[in-house]
mmCIF file with all atom_site columns, C-alpha atoms and ligand atoms in Angstrom:
data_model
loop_
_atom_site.group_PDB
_atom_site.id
_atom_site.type_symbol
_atom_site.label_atom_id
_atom_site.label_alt_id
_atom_site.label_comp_id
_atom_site.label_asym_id
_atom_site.label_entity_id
_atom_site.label_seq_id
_atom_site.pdbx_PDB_ins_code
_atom_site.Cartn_x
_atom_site.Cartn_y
_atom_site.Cartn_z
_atom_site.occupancy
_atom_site.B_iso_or_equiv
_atom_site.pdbx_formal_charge
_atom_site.auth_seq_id
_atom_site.auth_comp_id
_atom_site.auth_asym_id
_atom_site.auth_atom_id
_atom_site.pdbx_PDB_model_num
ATOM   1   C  CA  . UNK A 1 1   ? -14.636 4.993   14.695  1.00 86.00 ? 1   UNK A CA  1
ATOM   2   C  CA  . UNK A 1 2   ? -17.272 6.913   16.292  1.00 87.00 ? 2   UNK A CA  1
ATOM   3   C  CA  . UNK A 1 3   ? -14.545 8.526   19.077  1.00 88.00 ? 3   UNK A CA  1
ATOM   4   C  CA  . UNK A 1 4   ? -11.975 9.290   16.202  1.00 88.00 ? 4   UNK A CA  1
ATOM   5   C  CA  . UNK A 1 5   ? -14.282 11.433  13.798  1.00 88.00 ? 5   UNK A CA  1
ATOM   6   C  CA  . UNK A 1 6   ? -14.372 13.373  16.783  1.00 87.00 ? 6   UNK A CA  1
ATOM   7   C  CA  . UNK A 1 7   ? -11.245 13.391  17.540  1.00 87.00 ? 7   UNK A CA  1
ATOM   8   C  CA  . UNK A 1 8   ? -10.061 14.085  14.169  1.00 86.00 ? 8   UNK A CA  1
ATOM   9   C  CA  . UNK A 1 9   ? -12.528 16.911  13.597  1.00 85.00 ? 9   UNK A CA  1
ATOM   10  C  CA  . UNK A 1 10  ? -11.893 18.675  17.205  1.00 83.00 ? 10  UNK A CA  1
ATOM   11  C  CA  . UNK A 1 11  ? -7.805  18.043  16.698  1.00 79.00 ? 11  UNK A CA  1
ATOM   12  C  CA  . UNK A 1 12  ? -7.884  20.144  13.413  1.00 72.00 ? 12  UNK A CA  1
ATOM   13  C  CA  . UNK A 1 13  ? -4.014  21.105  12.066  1.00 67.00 ? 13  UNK A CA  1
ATOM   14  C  CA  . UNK A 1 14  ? -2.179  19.015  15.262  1.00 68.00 ? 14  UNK A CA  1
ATOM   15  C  CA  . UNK A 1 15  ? -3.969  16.282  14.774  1.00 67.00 ? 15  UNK A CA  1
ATOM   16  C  CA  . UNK A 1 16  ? -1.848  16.024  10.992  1.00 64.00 ? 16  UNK A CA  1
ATOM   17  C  CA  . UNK A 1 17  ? 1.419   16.723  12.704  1.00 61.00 ? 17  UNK A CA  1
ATOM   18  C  CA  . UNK A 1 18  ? 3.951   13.864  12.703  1.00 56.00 ? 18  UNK A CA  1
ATOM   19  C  CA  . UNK A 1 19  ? 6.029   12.587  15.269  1.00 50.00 ? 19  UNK A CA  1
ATOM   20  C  CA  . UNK A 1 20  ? 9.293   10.464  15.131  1.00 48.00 ? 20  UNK A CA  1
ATOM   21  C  CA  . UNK A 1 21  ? 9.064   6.633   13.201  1.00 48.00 ? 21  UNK A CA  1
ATOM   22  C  CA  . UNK A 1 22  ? 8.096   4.499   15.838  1.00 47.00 ? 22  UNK A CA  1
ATOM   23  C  CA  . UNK A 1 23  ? 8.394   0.660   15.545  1.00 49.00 ? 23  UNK A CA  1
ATOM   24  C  CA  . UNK A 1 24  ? 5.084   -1.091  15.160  1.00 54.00 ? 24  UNK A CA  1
ATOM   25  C  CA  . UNK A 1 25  ? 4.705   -4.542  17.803  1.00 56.00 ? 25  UNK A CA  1
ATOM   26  C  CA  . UNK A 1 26  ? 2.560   -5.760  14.682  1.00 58.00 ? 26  UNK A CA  1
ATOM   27  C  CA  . UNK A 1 27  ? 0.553   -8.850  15.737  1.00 63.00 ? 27  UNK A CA  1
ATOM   28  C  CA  . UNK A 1 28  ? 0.245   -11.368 12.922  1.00 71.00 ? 28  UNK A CA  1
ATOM   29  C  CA  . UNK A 1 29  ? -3.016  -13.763 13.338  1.00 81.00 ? 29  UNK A CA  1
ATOM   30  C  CA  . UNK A 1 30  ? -6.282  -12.278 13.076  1.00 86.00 ? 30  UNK A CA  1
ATOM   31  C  CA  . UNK A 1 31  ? -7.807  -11.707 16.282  1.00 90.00 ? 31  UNK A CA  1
ATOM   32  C  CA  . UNK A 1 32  ? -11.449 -11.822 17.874  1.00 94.00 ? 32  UNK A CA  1
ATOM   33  C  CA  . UNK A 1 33  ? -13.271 -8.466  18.388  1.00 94.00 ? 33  UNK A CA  1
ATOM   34  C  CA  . UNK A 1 34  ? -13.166 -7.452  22.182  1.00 93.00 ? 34  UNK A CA  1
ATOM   35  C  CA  . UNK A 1 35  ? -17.296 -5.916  21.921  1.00 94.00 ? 35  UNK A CA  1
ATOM   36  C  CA  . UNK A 1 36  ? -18.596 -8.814  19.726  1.00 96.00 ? 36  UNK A CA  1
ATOM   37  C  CA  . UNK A 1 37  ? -16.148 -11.581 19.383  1.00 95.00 ? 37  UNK A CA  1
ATOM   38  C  CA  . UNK A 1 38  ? -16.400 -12.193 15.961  1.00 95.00 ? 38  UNK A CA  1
ATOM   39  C  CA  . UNK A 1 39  ? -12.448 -12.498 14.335  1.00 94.00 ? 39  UNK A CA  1
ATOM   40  C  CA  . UNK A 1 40  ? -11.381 -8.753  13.517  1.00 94.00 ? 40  UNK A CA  1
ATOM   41  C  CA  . UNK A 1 41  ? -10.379 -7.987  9.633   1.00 92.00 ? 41  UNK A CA  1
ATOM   42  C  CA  . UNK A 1 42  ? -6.820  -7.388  8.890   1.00 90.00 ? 42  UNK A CA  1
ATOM   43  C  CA  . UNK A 1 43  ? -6.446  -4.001  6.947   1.00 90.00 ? 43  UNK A CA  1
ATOM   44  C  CA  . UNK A 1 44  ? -3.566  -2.599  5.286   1.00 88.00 ? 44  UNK A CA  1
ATOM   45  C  CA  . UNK A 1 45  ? -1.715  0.282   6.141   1.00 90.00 ? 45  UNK A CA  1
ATOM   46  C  CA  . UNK A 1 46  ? 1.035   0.264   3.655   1.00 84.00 ? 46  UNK A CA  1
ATOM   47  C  CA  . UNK A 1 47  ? 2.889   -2.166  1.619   1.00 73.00 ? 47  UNK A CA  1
ATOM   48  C  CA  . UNK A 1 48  ? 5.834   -1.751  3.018   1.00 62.00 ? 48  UNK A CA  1
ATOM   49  C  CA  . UNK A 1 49  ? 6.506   -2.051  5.638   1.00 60.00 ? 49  UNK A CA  1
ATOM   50  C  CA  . UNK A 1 50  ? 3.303   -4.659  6.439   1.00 71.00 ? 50  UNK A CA  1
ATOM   51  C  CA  . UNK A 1 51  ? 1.490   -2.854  8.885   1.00 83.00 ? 51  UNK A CA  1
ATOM   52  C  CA  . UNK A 1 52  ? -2.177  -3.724  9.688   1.00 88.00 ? 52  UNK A CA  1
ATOM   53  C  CA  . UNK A 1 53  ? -4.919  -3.102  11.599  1.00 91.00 ? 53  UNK A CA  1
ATOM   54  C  CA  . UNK A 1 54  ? -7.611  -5.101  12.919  1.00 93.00 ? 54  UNK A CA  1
ATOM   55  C  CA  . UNK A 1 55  ? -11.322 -3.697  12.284  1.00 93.00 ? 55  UNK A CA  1
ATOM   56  C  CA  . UNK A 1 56  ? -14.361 -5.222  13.342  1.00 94.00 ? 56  UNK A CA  1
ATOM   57  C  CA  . UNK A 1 57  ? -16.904 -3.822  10.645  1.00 90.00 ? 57  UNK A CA  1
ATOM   58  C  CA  . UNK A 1 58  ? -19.956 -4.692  12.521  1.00 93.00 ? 58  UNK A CA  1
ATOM   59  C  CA  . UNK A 1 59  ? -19.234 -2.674  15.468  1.00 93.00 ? 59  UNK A CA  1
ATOM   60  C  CA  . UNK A 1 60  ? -17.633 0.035   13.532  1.00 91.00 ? 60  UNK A CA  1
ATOM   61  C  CA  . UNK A 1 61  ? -14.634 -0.704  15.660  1.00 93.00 ? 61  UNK A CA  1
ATOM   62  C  CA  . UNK A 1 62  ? -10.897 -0.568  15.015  1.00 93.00 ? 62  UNK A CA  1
ATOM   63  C  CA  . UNK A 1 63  ? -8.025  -2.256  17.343  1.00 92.00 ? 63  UNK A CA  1
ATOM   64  C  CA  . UNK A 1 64  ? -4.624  -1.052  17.409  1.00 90.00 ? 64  UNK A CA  1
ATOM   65  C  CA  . UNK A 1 65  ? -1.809  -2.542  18.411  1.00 88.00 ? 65  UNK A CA  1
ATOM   66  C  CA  . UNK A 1 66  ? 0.854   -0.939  21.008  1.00 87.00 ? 66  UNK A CA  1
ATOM   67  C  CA  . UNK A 1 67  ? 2.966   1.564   18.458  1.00 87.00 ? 67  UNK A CA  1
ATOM   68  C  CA  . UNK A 1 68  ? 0.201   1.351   15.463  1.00 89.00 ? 68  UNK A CA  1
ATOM   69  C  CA  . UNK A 1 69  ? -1.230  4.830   16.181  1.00 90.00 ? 69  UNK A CA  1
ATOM   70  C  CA  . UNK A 1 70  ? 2.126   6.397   16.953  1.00 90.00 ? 70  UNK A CA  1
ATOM   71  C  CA  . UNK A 1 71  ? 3.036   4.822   13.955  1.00 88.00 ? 71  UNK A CA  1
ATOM   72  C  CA  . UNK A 1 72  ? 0.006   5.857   11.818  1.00 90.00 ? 72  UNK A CA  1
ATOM   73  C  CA  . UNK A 1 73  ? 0.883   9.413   13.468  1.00 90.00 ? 73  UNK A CA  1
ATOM   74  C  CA  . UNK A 1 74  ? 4.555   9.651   12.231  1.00 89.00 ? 74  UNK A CA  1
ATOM   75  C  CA  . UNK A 1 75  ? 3.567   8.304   8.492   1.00 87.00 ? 75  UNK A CA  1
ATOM   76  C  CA  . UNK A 1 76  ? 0.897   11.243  8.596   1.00 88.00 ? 76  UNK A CA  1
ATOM   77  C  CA  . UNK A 1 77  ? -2.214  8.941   7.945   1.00 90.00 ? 77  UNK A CA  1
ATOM   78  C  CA  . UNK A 1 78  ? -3.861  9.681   11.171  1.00 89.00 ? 78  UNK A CA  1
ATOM   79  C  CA  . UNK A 1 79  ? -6.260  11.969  9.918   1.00 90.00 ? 79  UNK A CA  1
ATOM   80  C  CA  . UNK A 1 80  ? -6.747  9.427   6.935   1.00 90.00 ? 80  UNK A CA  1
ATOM   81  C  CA  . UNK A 1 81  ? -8.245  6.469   8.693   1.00 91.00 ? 81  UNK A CA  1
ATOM   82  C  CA  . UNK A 1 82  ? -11.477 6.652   6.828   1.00 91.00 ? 82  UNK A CA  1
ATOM   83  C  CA  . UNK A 1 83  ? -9.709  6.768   3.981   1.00 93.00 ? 83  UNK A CA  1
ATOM   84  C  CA  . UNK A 1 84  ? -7.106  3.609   4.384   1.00 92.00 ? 84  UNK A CA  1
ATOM   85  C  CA  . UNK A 1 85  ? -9.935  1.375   5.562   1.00 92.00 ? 85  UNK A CA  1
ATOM   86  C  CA  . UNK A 1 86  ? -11.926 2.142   1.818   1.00 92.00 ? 86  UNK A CA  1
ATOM   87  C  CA  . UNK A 1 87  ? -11.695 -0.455  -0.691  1.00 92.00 ? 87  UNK A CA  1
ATOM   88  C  CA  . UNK A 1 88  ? -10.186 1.841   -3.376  1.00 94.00 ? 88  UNK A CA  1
ATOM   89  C  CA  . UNK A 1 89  ? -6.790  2.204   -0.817  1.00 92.00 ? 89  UNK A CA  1
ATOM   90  C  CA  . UNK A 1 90  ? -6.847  -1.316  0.007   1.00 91.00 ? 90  UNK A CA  1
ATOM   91  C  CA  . UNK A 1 91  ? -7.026  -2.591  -3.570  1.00 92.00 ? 91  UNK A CA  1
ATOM   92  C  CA  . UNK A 1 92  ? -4.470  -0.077  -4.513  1.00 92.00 ? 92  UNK A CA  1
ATOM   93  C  CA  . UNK A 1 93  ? -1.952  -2.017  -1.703  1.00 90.00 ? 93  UNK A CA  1
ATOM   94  C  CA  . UNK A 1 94  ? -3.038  -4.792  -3.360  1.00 89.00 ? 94  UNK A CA  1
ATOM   95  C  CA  . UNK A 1 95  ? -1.894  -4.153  -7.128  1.00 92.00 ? 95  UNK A CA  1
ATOM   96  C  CA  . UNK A 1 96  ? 1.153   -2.094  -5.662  1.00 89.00 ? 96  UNK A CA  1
ATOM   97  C  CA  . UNK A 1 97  ? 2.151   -5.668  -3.591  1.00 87.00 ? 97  UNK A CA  1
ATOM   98  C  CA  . UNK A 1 98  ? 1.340   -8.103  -6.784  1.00 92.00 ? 98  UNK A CA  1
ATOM   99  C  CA  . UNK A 1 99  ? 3.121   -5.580  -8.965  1.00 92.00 ? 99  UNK A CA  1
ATOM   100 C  CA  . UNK A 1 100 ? 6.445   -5.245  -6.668  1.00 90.00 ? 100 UNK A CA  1
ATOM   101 C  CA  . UNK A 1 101 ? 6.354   -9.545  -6.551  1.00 92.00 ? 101 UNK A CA  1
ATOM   102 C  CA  . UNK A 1 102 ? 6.114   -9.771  -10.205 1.00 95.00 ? 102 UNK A CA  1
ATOM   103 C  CA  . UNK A 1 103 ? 9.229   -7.232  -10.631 1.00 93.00 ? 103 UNK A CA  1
ATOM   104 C  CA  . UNK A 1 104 ? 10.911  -9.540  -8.308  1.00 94.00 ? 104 UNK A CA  1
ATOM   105 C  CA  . UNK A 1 105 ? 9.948   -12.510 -10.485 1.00 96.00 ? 105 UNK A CA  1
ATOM   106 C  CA  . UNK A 1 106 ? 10.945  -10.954 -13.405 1.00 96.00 ? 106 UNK A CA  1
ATOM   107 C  CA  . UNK A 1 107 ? 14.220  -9.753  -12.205 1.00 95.00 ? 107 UNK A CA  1
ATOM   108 C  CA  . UNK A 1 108 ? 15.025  -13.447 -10.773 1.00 96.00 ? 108 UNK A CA  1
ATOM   109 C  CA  . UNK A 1 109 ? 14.725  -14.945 -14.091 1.00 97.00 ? 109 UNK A CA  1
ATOM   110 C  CA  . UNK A 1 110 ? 15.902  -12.688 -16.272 1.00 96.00 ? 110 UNK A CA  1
ATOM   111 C  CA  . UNK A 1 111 ? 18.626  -10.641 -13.955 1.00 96.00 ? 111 UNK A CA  1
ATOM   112 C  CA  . UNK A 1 112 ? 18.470  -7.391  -12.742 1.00 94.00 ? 112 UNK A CA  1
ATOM   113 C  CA  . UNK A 1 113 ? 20.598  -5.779  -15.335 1.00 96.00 ? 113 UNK A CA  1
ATOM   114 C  CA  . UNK A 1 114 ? 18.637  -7.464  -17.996 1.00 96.00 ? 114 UNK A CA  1
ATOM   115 C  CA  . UNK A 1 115 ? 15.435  -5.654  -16.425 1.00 94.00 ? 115 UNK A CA  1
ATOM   116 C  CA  . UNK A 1 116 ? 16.915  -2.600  -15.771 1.00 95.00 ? 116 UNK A CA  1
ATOM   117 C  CA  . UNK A 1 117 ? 17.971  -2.507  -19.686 1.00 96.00 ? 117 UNK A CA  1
ATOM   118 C  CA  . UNK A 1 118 ? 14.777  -3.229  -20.389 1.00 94.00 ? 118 UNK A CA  1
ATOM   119 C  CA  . UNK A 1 119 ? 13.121  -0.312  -18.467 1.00 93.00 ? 119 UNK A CA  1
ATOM   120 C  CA  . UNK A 1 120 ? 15.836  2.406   -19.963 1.00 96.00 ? 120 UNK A CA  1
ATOM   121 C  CA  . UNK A 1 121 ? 14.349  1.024   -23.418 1.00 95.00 ? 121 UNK A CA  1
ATOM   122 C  CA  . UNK A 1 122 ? 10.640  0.874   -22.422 1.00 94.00 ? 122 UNK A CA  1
ATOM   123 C  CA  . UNK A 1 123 ? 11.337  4.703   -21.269 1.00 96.00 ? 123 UNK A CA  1
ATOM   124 C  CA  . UNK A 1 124 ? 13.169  5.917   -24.560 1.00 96.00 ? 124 UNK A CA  1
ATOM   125 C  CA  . UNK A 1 125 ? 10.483  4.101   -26.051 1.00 95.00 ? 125 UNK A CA  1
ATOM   126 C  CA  . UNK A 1 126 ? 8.012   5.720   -24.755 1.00 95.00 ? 126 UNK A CA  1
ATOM   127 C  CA  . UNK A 1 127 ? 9.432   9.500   -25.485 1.00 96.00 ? 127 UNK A CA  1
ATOM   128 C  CA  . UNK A 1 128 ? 9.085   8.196   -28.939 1.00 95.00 ? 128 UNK A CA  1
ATOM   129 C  CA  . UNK A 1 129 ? 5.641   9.345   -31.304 1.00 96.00 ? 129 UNK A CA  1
ATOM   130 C  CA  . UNK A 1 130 ? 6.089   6.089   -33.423 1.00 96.00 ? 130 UNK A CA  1
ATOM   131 C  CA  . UNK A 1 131 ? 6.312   3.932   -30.439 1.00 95.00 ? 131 UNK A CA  1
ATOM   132 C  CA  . UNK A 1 132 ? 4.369   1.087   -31.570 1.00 94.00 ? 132 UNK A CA  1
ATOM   133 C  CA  . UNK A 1 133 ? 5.841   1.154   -35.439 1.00 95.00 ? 133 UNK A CA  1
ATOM   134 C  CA  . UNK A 1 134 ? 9.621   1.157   -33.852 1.00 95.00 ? 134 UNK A CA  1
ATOM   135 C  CA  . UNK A 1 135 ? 8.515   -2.099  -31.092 1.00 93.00 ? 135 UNK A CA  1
ATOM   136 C  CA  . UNK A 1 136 ? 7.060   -3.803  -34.604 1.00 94.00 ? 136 UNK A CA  1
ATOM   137 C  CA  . UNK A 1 137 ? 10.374  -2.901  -36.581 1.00 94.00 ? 137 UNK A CA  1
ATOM   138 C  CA  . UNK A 1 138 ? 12.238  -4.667  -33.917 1.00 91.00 ? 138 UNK A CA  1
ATOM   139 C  CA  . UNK A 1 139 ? 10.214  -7.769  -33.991 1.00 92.00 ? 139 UNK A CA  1
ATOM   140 C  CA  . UNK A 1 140 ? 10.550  -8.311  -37.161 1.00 94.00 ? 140 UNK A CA  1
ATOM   141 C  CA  . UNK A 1 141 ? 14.303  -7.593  -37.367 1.00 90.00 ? 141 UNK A CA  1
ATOM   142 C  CA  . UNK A 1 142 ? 13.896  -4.734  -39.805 1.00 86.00 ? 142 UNK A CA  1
HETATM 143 ZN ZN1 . ZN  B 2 .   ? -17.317 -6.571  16.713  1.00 70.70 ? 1   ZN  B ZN1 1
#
């Protein structure tokens, strides 16, 4: 981590610039840490689609996989390392992940025209200053 604050700070505007997608040769078991060989943390990139990165917190260290920097490179985030491997972006993967499986869920048991229906409602709802009175009147029937 040491090597890429330099980097990043000496790179400046070029070191933002983005390059073409590049597939990622992702690899998907957590793997020992080549200075102390303790097993390497997985860490989230993005939720879709799942790209990691394996960091050894003890030796400040990060491992990347053949295509992961070209890849962090052409999504923009290599300037952002610092900030993908904080808890608040991780966490935020996290909710954005369980949110996206409970849509899914959702959608399986009720259909996905019965969801989308519902979400055209929840948004005219929500344009509405009596929202809560009008979601009461329609429990009860009215
Ligand atoms: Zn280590």
């Amino acid at each position: 981590m040491g090597d890429y604050r330099h980097w990043r700070d000496q790179a400046g505007a070029a070191a933002q610039a983005a390059i073409g997608l590049l597939v990622v040769e992702d690899h998907p078991a957590a793997r020992p840490c080549p200075s102390c060989a303790r097993l390497m943390q997985r860490v989230r990139v993005g939720a879709t689609p799942d790209f990691r990165l394996d960091r050894c917190a003890a030796c400040a260290l990060l491992w990347l996989d053949r295509g992961e920097w070209d890849a962090l490179r052409s999504a923009g985030l290599a300037t952002s390392l610092e900030e993908i491997l904080s808890e608040r972006w991780q966490r935020d993967l996290q909710a954005q992940e369980v949110r996206t499986r409970r849509i899914a869920q959702l959608r399986e048991k009720h259909g996905a025209e019965c969801m989308e229906e519902l979400a055209r409602m929840r948004e005219w709802l929500d344009t509405q200053p009596h929202r809560d009175e009008l979601l009461a009147l329609l429990r009860a029937g009215w």
